[in-house]
Coordinates of C-alpha atoms in Angstrom, one line a residue:
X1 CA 5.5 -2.1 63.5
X2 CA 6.7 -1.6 59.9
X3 CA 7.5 1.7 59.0
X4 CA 8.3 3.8 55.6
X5 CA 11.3 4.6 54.5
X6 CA 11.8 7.9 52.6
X7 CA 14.5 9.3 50.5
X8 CA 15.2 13.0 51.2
X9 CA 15.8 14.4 47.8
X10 CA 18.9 16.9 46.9
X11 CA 19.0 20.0 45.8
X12 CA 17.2 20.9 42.4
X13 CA 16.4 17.4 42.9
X14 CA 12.0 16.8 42.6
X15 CA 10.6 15.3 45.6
X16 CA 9.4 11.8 45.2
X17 CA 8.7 9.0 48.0
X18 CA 10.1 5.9 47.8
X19 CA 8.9 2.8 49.8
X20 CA 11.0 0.5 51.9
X21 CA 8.5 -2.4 50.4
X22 CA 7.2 -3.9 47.5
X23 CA 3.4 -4.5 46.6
X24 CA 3.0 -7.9 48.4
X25 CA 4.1 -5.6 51.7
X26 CA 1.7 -3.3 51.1
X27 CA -1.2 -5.4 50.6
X28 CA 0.1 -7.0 54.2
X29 CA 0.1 -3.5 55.6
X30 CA -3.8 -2.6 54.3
X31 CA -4.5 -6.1 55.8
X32 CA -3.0 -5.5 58.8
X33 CA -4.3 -1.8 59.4
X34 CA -8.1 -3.1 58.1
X35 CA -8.0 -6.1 60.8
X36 CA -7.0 -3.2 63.6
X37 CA -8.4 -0.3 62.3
X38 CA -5.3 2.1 62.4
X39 CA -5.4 4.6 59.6
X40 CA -2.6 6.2 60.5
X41 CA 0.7 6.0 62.4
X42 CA -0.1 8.3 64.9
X43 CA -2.4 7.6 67.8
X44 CA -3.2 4.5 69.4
X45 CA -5.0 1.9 67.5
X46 CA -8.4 1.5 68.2
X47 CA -8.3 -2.5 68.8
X48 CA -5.8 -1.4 71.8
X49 CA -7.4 0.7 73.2
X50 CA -11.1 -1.6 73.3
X51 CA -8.8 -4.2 74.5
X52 CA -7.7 -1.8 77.3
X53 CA -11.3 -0.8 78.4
X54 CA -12.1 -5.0 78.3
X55 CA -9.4 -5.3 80.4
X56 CA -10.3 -2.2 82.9
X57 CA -13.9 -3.0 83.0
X58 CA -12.6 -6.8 83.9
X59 CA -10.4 -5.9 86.4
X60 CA -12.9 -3.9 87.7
X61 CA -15.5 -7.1 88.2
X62 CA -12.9 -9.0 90.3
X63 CA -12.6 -6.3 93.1
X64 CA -14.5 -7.1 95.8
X65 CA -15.0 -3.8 96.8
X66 CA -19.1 -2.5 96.3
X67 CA -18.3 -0.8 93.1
X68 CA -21.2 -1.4 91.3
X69 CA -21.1 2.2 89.8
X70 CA -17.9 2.0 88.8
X71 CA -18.3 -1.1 86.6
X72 CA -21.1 0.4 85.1
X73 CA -18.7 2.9 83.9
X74 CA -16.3 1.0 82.8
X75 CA -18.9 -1.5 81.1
X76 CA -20.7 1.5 79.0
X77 CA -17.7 2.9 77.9
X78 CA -16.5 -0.7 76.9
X79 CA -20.1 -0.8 75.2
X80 CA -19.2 2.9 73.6
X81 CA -15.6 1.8 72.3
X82 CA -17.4 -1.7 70.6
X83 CA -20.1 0.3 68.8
X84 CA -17.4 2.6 68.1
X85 CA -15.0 -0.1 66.8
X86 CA -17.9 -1.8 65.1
X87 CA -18.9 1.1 63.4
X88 CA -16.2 1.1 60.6
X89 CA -16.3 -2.6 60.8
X90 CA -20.0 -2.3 59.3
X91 CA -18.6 0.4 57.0
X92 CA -15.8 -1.8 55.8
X93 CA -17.9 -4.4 55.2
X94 CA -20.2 -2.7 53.5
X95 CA -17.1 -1.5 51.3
X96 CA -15.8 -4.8 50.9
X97 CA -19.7 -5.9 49.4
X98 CA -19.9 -3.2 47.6
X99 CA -16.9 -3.9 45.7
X100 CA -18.0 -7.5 45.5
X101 CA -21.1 -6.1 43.8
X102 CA -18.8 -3.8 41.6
X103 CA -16.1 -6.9 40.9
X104 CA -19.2 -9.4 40.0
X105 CA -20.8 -6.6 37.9
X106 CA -17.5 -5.4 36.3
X107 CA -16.6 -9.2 35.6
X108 CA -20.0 -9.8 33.5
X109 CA -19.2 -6.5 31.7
X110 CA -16.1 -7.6 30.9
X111 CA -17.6 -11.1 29.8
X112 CA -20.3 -8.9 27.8
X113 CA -17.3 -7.1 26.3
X114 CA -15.4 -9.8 25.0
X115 CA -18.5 -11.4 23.8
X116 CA -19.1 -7.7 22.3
X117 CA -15.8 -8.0 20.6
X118 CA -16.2 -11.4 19.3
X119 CA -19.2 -10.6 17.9
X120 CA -17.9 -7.3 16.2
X121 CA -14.8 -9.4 15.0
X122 CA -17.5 -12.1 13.2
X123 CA -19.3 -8.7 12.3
X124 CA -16.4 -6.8 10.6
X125 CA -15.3 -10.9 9.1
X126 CA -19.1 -10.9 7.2
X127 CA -19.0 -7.2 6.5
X128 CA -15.5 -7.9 4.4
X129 CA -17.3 -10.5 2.5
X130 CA -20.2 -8.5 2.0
X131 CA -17.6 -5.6 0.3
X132 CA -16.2 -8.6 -1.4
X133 CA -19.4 -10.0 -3.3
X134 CA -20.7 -5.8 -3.0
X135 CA -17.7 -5.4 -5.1
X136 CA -17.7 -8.3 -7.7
X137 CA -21.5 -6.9 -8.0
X138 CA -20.6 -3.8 -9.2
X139 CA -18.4 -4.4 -11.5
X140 CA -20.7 -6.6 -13.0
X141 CA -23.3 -4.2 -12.8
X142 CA -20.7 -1.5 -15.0
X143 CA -20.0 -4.7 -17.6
X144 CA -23.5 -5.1 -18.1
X145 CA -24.1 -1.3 -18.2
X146 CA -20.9 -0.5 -20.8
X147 CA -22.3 -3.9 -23.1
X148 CA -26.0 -2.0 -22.6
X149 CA -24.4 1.4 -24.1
X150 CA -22.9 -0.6 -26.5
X151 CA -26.1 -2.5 -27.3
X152 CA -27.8 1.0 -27.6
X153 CA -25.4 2.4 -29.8
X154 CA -26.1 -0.3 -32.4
X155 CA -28.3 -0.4 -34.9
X156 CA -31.9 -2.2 -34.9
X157 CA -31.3 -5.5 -36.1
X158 CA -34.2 -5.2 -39.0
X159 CA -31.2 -2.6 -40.4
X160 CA -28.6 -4.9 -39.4
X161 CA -30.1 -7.9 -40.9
X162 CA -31.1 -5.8 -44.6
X163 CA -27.1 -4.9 -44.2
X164 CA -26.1 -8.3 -43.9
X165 CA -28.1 -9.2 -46.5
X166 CA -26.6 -6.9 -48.6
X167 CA -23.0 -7.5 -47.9
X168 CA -24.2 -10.9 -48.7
X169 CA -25.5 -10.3 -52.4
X170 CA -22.6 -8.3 -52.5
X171 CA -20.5 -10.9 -52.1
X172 CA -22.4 -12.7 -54.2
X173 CA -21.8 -10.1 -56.9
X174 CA -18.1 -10.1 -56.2
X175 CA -17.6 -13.7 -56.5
X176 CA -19.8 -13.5 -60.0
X177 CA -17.2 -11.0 -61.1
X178 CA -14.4 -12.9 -60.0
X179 CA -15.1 -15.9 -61.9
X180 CA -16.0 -13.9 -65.1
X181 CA -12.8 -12.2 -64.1
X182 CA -11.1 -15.7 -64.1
X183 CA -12.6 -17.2 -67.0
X184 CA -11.5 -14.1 -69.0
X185 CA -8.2 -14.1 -67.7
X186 CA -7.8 -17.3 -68.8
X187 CA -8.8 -17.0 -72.1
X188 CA -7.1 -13.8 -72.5
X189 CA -4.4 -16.4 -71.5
X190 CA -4.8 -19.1 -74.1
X191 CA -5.6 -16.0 -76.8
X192 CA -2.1 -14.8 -75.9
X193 CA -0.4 -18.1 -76.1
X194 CA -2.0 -18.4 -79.2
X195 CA -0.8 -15.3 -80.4
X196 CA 2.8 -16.1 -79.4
X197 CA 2.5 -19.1 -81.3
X198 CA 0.9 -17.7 -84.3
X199 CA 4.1 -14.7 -84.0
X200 CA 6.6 -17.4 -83.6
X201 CA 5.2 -19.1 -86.5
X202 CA 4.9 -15.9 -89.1
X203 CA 8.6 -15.1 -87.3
X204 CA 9.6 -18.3 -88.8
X205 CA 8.1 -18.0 -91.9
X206 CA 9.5 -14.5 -92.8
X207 CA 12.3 -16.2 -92.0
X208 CA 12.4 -18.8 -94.5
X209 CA 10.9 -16.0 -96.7
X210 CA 14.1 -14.0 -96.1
X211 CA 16.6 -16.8 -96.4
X212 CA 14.5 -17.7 -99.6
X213 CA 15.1 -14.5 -100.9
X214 CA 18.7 -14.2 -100.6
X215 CA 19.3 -17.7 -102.1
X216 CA 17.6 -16.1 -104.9
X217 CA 19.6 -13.1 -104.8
X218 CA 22.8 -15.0 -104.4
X219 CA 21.8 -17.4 -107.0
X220 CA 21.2 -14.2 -109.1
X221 CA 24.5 -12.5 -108.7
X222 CA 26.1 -15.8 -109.6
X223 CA 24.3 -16.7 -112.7
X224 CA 26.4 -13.2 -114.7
X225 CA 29.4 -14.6 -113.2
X226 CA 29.5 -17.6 -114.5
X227 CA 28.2 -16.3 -117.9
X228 CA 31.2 -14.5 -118.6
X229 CA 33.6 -17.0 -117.2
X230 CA 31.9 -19.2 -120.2
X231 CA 32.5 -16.3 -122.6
X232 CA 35.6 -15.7 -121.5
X233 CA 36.8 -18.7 -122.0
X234 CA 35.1 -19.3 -125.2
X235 CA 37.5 -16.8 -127.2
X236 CA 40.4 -18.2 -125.7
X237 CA 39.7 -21.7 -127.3
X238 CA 38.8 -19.6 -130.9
X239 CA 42.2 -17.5 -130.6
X240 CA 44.0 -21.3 -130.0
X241 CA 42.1 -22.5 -133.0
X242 CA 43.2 -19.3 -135.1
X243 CA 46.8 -19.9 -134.0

């Protein structure tokens, strides 16, 4: 028969049992006390002891003694110990299909589950796109409203046309002005050109006028001069003569 093992623990030490086997063991051991019905270590297992009653109420039937009453005994209490024994067989069975039930029904939940999950992992993939294109929406949305706020703030286009219109004769104006401004300048231009010529001209003039002048002068202060350089020398021929 396989038994336990058990470490006694030491002082201070917590208590904790320890199996002699690993989890393939103890499935043989379930198996093994399922198939003879022994729940526990102690007692005599119930398989032995219907075999024992088989084999009483059988050796029984072979004597050749009249003991009819005694094999009646023997073969209800065989009976008794069968029911008995079959008892938690019917139980255990009805375990066993009741888990089968449970195992079946647990498998299509978990089937339903992971179809649950795929379909709340397609779910949560479209949602995403949806806060995607939710998103590029909205901001639309504020562009449009922000150019509508502009829009508003604007004036009526009647106003905005007469302005144009406007600035446009204004222009108009302008360009007028420049030209006249232009053609002026460039008059002003050839009158000061002129007048630079006609200065340069009287500049030369005055002096020629000037040079002119003080030929004359010089031609004036020389003319005494030379007067009494004649007289002078005049005398000088008379005072030869004399002599």
């Amino acid at each position: 028969m396989l038994t336990k093992g058990r470490r006694v623990a030491g002082r201070g030490e917590a208590m904790s049992a320890h199996y002699a086997f690993g989890p393939h063991e103890d499935d043989a051991i379930i198996k093994h006390r399922l198939l003879t019905r022994t729940t526990t270590t102690r007692g005599e297992p119930p398989l032995k002891k219907l075999q024992k009653k088989f084999m009483s109420f059988a050796a029984e039937t072979e004597k050749d003694a009249d003991n009819t009453m005694d094999c009646e005994r023997l073969y209800k209490a065989f009976l008794q110990e069968i029911n008995t024994f079959e008892l938690p067989l019917l139980k255990s069975k009805a375990v066993v299909d009741a888990n089968l039930r449970e195992k079946e029904s647990f498998n299509e939940l978990q089937v339903e589950i992971q179809r649950q999950i795929l379909q709340a992992q397609t779910d949560i993939e479209d949602l995403k796109k949806q806060l995607e294109q939710s998103k590029i929406e909205r901001q639309h949305k504020e562009e449009c409203e922000a150019i509508r706020k502009l829009i508003y703030w604007q004036p009526p286009r009647s106003e905005t046309k007469k302005l144009i219109a406007e600035l446009e004769k204004e222009i108009t104006n302008l360009e007028a002005e420049s030209a006249a401004c232009a053609r002026t300048l460039e008059l002003r231009k050839k009158q000061f050109a002129l007048l630079l010529h006609v200065v340069e001209d009287l500049q030369i003039s005055i002096e020629d006028e000037q040079r002119s002048i003080a030929d004359e002068l010089r031609a004036a202060a020389e003319e005494p001069k030379m007067s009494m350089e004649e007289g002078s020398g005049g005398g000088a021929s008379d005072a030869m003569a004399v002599d």
